[in-house]
CSV table of C-alpha atoms in Angstrom, one decimal:
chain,number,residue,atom,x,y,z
R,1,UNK,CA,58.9,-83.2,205.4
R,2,UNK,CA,62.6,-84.4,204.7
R,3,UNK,CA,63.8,-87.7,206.8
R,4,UNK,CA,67.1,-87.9,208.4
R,5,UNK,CA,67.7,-90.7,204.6
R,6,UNK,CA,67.1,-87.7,202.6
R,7,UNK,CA,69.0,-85.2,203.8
R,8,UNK,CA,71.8,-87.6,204.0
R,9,UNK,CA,71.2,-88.1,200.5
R,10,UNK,CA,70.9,-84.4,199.8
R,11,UNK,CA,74.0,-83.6,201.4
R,12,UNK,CA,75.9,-86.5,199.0
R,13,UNK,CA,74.6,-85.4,196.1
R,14,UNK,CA,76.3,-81.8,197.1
R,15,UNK,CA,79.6,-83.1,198.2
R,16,UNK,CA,79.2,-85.1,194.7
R,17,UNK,CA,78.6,-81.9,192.9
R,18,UNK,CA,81.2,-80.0,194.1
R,19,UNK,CA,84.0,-82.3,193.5
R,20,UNK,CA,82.9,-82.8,189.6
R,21,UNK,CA,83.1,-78.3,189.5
R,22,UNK,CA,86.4,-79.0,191.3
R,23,UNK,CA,87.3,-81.7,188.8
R,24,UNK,CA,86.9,-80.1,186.0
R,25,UNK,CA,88.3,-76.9,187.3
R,26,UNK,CA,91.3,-78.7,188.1
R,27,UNK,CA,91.3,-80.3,184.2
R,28,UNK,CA,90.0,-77.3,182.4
R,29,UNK,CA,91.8,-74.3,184.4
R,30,UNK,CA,89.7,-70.7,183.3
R,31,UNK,CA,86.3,-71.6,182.4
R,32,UNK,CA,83.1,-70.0,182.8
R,33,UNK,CA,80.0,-71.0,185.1
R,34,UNK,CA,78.5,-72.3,181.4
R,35,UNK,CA,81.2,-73.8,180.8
R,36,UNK,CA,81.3,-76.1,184.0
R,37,UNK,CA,77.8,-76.7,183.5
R,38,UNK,CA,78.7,-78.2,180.1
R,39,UNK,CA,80.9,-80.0,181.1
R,40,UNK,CA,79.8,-81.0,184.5
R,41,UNK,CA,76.3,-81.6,182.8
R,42,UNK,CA,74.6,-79.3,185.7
R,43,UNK,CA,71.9,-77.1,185.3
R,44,UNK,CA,73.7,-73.5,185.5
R,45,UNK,CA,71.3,-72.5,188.2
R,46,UNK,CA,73.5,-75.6,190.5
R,47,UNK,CA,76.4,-74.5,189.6
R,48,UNK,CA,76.2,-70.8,190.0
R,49,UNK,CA,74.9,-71.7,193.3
R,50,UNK,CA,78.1,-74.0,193.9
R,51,UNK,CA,80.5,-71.7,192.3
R,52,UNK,CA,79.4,-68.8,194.4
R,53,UNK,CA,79.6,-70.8,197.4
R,54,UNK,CA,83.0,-72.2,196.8
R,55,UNK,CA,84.4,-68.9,196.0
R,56,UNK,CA,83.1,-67.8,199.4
R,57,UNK,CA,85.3,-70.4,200.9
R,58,UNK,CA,88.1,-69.7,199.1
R,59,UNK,CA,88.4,-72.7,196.7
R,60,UNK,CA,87.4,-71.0,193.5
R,61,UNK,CA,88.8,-67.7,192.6
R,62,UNK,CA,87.6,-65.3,190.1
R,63,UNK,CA,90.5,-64.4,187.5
R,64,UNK,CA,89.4,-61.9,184.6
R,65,UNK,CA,86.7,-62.4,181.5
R,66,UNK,CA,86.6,-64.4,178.3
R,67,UNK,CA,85.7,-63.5,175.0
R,68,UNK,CA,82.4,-63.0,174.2
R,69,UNK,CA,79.7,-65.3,172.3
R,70,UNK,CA,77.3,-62.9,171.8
R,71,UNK,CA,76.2,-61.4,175.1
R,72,UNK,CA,77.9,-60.2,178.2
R,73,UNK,CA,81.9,-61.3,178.7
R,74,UNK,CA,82.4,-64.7,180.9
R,75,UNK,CA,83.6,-64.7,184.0
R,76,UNK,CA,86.4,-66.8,184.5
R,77,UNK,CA,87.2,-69.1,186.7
R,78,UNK,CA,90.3,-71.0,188.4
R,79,UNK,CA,90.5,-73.6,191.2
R,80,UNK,CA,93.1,-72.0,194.1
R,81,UNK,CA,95.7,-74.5,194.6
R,82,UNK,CA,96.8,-72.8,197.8
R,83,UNK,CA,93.4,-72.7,199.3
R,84,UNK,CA,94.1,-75.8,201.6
R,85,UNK,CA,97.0,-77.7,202.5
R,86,UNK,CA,97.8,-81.6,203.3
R,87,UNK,CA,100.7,-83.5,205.4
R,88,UNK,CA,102.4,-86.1,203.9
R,89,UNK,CA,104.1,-88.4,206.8
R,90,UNK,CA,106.5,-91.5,206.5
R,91,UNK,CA,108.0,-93.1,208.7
R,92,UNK,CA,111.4,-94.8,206.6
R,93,UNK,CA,114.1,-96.0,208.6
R,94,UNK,CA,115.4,-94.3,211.7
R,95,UNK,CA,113.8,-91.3,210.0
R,96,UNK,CA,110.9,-89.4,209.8
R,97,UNK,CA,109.3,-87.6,207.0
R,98,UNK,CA,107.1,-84.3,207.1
R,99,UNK,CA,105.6,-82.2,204.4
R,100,UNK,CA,102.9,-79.8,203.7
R,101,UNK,CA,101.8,-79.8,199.9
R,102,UNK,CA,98.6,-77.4,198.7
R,103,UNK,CA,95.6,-79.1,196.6
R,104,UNK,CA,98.0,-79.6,193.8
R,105,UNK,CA,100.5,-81.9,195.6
R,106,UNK,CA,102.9,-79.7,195.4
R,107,UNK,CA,105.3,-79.7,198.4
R,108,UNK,CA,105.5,-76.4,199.5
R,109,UNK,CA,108.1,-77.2,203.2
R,110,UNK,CA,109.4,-80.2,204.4
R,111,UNK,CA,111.3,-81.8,207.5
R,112,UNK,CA,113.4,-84.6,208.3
R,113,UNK,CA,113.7,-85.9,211.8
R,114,UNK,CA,116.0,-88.4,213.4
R,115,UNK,CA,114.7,-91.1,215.5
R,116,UNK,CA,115.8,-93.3,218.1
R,117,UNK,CA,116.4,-96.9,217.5
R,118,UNK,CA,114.7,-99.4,219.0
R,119,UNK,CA,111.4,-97.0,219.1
R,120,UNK,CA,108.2,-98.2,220.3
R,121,UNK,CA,104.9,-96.7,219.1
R,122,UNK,CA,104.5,-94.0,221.7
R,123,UNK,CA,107.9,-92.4,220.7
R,124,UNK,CA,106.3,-92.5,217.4
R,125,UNK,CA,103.3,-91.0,218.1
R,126,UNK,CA,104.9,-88.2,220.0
R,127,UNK,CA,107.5,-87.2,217.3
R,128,UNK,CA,104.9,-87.1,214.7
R,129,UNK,CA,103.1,-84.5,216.8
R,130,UNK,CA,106.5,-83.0,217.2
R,131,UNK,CA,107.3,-82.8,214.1
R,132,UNK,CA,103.9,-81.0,212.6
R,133,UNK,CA,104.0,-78.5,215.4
R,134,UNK,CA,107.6,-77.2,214.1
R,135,UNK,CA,106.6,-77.6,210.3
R,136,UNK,CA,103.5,-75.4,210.9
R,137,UNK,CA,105.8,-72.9,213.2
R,138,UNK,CA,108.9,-73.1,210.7
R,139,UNK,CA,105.8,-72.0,207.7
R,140,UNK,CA,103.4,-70.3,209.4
R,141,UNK,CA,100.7,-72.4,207.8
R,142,UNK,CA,97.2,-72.1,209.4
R,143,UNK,CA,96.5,-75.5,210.7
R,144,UNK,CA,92.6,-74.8,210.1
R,145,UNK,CA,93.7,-75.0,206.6
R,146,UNK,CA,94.7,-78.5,207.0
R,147,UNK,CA,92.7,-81.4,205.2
R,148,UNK,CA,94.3,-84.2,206.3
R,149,UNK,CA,97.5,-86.5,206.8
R,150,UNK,CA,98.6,-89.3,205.0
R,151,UNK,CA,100.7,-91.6,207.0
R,152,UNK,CA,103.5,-94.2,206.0
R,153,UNK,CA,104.1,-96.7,208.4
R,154,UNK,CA,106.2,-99.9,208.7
R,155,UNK,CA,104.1,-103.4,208.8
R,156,UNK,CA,100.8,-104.5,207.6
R,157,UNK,CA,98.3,-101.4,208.0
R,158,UNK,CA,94.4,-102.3,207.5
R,159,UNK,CA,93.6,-99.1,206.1
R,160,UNK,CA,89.4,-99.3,206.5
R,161,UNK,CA,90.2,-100.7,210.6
R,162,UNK,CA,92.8,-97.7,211.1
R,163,UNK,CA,95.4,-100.2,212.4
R,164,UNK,CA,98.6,-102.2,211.9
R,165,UNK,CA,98.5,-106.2,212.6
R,166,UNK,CA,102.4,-106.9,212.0
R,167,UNK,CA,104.8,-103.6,213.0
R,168,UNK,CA,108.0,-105.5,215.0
R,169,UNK,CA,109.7,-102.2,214.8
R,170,UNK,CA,107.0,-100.3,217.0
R,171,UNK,CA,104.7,-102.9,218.5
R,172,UNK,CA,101.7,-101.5,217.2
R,173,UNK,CA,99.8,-104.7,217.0
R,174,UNK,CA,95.8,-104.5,216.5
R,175,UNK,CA,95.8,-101.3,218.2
R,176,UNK,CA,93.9,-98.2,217.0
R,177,UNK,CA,96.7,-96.3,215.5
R,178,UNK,CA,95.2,-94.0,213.2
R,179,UNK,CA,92.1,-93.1,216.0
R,180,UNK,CA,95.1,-92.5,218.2
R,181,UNK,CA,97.1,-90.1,216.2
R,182,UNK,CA,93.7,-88.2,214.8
R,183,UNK,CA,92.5,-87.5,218.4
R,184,UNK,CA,96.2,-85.7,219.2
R,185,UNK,CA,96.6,-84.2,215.9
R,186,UNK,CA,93.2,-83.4,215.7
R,187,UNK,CA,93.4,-83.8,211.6
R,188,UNK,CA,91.8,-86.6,209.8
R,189,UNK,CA,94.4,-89.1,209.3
R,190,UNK,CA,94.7,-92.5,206.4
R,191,UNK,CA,97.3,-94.5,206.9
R,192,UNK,CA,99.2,-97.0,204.5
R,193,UNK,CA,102.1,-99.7,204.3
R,194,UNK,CA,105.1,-97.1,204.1
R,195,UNK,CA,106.7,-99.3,201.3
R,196,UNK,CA,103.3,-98.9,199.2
R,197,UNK,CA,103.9,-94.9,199.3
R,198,UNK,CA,107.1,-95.2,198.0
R,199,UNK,CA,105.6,-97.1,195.4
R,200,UNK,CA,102.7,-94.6,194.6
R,201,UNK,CA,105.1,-92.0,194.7
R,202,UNK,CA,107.8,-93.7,191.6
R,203,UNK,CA,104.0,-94.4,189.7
R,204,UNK,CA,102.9,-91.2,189.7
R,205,UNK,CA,106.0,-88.9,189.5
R,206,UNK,CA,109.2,-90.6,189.1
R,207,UNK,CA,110.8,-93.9,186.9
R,208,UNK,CA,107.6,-95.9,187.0
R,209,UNK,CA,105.4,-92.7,184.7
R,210,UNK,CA,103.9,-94.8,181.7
R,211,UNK,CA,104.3,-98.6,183.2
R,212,UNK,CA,101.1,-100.0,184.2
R,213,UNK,CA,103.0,-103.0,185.7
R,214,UNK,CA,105.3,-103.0,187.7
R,215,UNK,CA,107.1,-103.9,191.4
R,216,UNK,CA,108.8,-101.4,193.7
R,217,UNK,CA,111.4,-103.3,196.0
R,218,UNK,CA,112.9,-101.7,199.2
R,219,UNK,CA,115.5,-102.7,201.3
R,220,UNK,CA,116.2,-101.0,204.5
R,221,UNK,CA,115.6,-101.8,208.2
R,222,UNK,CA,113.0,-103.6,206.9
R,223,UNK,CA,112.6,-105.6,203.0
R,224,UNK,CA,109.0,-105.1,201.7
R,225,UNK,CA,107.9,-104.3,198.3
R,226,UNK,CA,105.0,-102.3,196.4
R,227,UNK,CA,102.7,-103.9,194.0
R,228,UNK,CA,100.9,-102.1,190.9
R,229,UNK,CA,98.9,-104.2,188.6
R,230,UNK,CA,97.1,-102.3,185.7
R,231,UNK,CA,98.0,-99.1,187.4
R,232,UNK,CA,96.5,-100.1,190.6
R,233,UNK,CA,98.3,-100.4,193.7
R,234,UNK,CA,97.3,-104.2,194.7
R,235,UNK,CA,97.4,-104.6,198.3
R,236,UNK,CA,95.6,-108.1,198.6
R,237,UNK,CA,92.8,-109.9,200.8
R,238,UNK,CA,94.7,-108.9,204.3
R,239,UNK,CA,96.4,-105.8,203.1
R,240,UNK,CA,99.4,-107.9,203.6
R,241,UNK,CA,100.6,-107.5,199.4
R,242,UNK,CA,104.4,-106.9,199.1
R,243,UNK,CA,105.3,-107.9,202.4
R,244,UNK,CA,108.4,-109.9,201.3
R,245,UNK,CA,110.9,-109.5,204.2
R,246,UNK,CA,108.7,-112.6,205.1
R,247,UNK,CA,110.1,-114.5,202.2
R,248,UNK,CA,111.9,-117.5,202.7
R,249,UNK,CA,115.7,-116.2,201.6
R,250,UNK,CA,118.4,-117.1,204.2
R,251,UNK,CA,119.0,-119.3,207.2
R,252,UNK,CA,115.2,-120.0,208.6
R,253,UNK,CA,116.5,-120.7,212.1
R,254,UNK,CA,114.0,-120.1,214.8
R,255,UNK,CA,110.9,-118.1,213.4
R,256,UNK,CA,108.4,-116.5,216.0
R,257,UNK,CA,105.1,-114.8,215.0
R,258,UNK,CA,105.3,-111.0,214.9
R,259,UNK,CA,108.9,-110.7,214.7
R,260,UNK,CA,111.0,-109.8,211.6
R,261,UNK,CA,111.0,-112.3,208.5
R,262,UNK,CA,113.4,-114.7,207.4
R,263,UNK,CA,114.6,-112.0,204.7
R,264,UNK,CA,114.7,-109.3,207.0
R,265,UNK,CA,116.5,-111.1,209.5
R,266,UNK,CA,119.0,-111.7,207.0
R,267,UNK,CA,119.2,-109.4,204.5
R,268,UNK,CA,117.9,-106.0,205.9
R,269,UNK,CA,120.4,-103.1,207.0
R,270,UNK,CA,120.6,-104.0,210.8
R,271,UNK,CA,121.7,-107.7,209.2
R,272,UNK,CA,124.1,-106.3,207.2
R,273,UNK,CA,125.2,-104.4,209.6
R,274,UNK,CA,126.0,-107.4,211.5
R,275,UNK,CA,127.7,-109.4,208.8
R,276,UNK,CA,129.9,-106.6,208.2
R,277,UNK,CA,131.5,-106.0,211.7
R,278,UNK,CA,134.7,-107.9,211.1
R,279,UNK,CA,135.2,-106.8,207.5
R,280,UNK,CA,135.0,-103.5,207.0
R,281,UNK,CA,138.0,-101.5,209.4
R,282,UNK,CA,135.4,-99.1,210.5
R,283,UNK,CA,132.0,-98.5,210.5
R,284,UNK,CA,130.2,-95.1,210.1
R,285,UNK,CA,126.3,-95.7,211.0
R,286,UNK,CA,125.6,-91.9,209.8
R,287,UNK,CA,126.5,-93.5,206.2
R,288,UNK,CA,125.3,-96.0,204.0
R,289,UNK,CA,126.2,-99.4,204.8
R,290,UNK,CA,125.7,-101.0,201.4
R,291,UNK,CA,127.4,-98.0,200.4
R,292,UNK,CA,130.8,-98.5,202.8
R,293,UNK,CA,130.9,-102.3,201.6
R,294,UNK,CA,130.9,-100.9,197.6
R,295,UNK,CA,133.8,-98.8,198.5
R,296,UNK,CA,135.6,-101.4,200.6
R,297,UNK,CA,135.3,-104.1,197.9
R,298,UNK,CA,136.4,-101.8,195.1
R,299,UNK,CA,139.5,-100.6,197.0
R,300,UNK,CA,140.3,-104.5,196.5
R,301,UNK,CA,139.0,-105.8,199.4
R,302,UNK,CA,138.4,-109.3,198.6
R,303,UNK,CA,136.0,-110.2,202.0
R,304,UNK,CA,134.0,-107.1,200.9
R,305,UNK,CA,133.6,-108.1,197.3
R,306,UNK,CA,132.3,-111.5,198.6
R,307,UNK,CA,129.9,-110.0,201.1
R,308,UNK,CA,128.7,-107.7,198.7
R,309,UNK,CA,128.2,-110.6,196.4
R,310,UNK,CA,126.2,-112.7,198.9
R,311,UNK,CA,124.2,-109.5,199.8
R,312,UNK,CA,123.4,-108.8,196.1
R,313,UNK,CA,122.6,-112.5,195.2
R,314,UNK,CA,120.3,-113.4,198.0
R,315,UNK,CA,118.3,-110.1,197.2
R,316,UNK,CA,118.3,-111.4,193.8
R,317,UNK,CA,116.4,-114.3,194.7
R,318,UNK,CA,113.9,-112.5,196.4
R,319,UNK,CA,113.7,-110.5,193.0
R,320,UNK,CA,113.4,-114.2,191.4
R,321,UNK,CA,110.6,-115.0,193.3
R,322,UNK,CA,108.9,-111.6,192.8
R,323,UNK,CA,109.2,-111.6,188.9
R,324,UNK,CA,107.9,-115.7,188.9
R,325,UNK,CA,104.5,-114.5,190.6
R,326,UNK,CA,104.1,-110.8,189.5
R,327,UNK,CA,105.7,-111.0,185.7
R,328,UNK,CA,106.3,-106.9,186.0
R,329,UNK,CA,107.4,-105.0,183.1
R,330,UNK,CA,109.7,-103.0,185.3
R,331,UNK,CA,111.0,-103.6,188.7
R,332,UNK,CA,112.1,-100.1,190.8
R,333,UNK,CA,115.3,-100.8,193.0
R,334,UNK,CA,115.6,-98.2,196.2
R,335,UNK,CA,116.6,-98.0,199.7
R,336,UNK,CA,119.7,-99.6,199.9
R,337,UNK,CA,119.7,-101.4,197.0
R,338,UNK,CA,120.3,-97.6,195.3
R,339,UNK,CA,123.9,-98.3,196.3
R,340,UNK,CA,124.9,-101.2,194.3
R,341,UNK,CA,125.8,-99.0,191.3
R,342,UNK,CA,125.6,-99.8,187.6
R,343,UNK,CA,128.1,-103.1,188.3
R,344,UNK,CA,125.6,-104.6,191.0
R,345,UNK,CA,122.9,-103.8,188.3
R,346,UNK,CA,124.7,-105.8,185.7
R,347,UNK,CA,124.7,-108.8,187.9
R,348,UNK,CA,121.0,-108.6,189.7
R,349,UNK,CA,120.0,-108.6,185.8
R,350,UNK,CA,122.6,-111.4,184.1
R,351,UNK,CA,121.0,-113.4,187.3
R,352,UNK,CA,117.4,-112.9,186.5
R,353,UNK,CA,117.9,-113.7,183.2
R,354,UNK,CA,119.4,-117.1,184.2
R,355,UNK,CA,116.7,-117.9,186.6
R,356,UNK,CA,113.5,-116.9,185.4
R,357,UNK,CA,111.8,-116.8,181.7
R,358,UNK,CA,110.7,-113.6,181.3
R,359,UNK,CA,112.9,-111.0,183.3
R,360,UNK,CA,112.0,-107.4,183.5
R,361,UNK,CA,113.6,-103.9,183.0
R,362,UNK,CA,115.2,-103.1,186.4
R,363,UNK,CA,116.2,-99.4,187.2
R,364,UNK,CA,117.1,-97.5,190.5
R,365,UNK,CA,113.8,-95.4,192.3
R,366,UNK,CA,114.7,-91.9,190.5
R,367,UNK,CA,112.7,-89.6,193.4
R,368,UNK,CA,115.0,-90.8,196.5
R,369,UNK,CA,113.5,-89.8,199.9
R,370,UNK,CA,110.9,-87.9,198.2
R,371,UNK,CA,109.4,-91.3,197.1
R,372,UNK,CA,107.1,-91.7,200.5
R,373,UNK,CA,106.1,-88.3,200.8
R,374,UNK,CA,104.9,-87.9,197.2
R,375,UNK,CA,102.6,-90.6,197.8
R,376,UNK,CA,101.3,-90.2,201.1
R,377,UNK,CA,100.3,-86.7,199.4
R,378,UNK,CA,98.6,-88.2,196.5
R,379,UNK,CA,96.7,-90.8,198.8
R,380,UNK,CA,95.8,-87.6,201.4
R,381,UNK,CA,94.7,-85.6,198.2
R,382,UNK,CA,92.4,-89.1,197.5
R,383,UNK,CA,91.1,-89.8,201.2
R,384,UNK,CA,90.6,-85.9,201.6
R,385,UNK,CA,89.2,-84.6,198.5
R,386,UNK,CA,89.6,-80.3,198.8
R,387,UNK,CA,86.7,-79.7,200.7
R,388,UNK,CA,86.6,-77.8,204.3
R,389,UNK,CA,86.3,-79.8,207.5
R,390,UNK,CA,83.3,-78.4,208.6
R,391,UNK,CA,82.1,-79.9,205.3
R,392,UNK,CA,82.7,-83.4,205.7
């Protein structure tokens, strides 16, 4: 007789199984059933068995014969991409992000959607819910095909307690988050620091391909930064890696637990914002602010050029401090920082080179606003390997 331990164990070993055939299918595209077993080092019996079962489902598809070693031709074999899907979610700004990718990460629609500002986390909630109902309208995608969802969000997420401890932006403080937006998605859901996504997203597809070391550094509503150390994404004891919109940069003044940090306050867009009311003639908040400052200052305005120096100098120090602790080999500029052109490049690096003894390449985020949403796929793809629900 087989105890509720063993079948447990049974069950692993499967789901362990599977993945290596999926593996290798994914690394090794048309092979045969002896092939996997070669290379899986299976017995051909387990993975007929697998095989067969997975082509039921719809993961493995059958797609012609080999040549022959000396008996009957191969059957080949080919993992189908576009067997599942994922969602890739980030919240960036006064913005939200929405895409579905198939098994390859390969986006196949995605939406933007405006959000209001101040939002709480209910608003958030609901336009996440929102927003999948009109991406799987606007496709047609079966939502039973759906894995997962990998979630950006602003603040400090603990990842393995499916909340956030510091979000000022939505007041999601301790609470259950990611049990709260699985029960009304009804999807499995992982969240992560929406700063870290961007940062997994430059790694794996954009400037940061090839560096092992390096720091991701966004400035938007918020300041944070992403950490990879040996090609790992380092997110520290608390989860709380790269949050340095809690730097010390800027007037301290009066700092209360759970609001925005000295940086932040400071130095973030809504800051900006602030400090350049009675400079700039007119404002347009549909367009860059960084950006409107740039254009100011190089039309000769001399309060402009002095802003934009402050601005680009204190996020310099913040840089300083980064590349004193971290010693990166590259350091990925986005968010509003992409705005500061080749000139505010020039400076941010003469700077570092003055202040610190070992300053590193710095170049702007090359994926833009596809940053987030590459990474939350990739982490979805991790969390939720391709395997069916009623599997897990």
């Amino acid at each position: 007789m087989i105890d509720k331990g063993q079948t447990g164990n049974a069950k692993l070993v499967k789901h362990i199984n599977r993945e290596g055939i999926l593996h290798q299918l994914k690394e090794n595209p048309r092979v045969s059933r002896a092939d996997l077993a070669k290379l899986t080092e299976l017995s051909r019996p387990c993975v007929s068995a697998l095989v067969d079962e997975m082509i039921t489902e719809g993961l493995i598809s059958e797609v012609g014969v080999g040549e022959s070693k000396g008996g009957r031709k191969p059957i080949l074999l080919e993992y189908n991409f576009q067997a599942y899907g994922v969602i890739g979610a980030v919240f960036e700004g006064s913005t939200l992000q929405l895409a579905i990718a198939n098994l390859k990460g390969e986006l196949l629609i995605q939406r933007t959607t405006s959000l209001p500002h101040p939002m709480n986390g209910e608003m958030a909630i609901q336009s996440i819910r929102q927003g999948l109902a009109a991406l799987l309208f606007e496709s047609g995608f079966d939502k039973e095909r759906l894995l997962g969802m990998g979630l950006g969000l602003p603040g400090i997420t603990q990842r393995s307690a499916g909340t956030v401890s510091y979000a000022p932006s939505t007041g999601w403080m301790g609470l259950p988050v990611q049990q709260e937006i699985e029960e009304i998605l009804g999807l499995p859901v992982v969240i992560e620091n929406d700063v870290n996504l961007m940062t997994l997203g430059e790694f794996h597809k954009g400037i940061g391909v090839g560096h092992t070391n390096l720091v991701y550094m966004y400035a938007g509503t918020g300041i944070g930064a992403g950490i990879i150390i040996d090609g790992q994404l380092y997110r520290g004891a608390n989860e709380a890696s790269g949050e340095i919109g809690y730097m010390m940069v800027g007037p301290v003044g009066n700092q209360t637990k759970g609001e925005y940090g000295v940086f932040e306050r400071n130095y973030s867009v809504w800051a900006i914002y602030d400090k350049a009311k009675g400079i700039l003639p007119s404002i347009d908040e549909r367009s860059s602010i960084v950006k409107q400052i740039v254009d100011q200052a190089n039309r000769g305005g001399k309060q402009a050029q002095a802003l934009l120096d402050d601005i680009c100098r204190h996020w310099t120090y913040g840089i300083a401090n980064l590349t004193s602790v971290m010693d990166p080999a590259l350091l990925i500029l986005s968010g509003e920082m992409m705005h500061i052109g080749d000139e505010g490049i020039y400076k941010i690096q003469q700077w570092l080179n003055d202040w610190v003894p070992s300053a590193p390449q710095i170049k702007m985020a090359s994926l833009g606003d596809q940053a987030g949403l590459i990474g939350a796929i990739h982490c979805t793809l991790e969390a939720f390997p391709s395997t069916p629900k009623f599997q897990r």
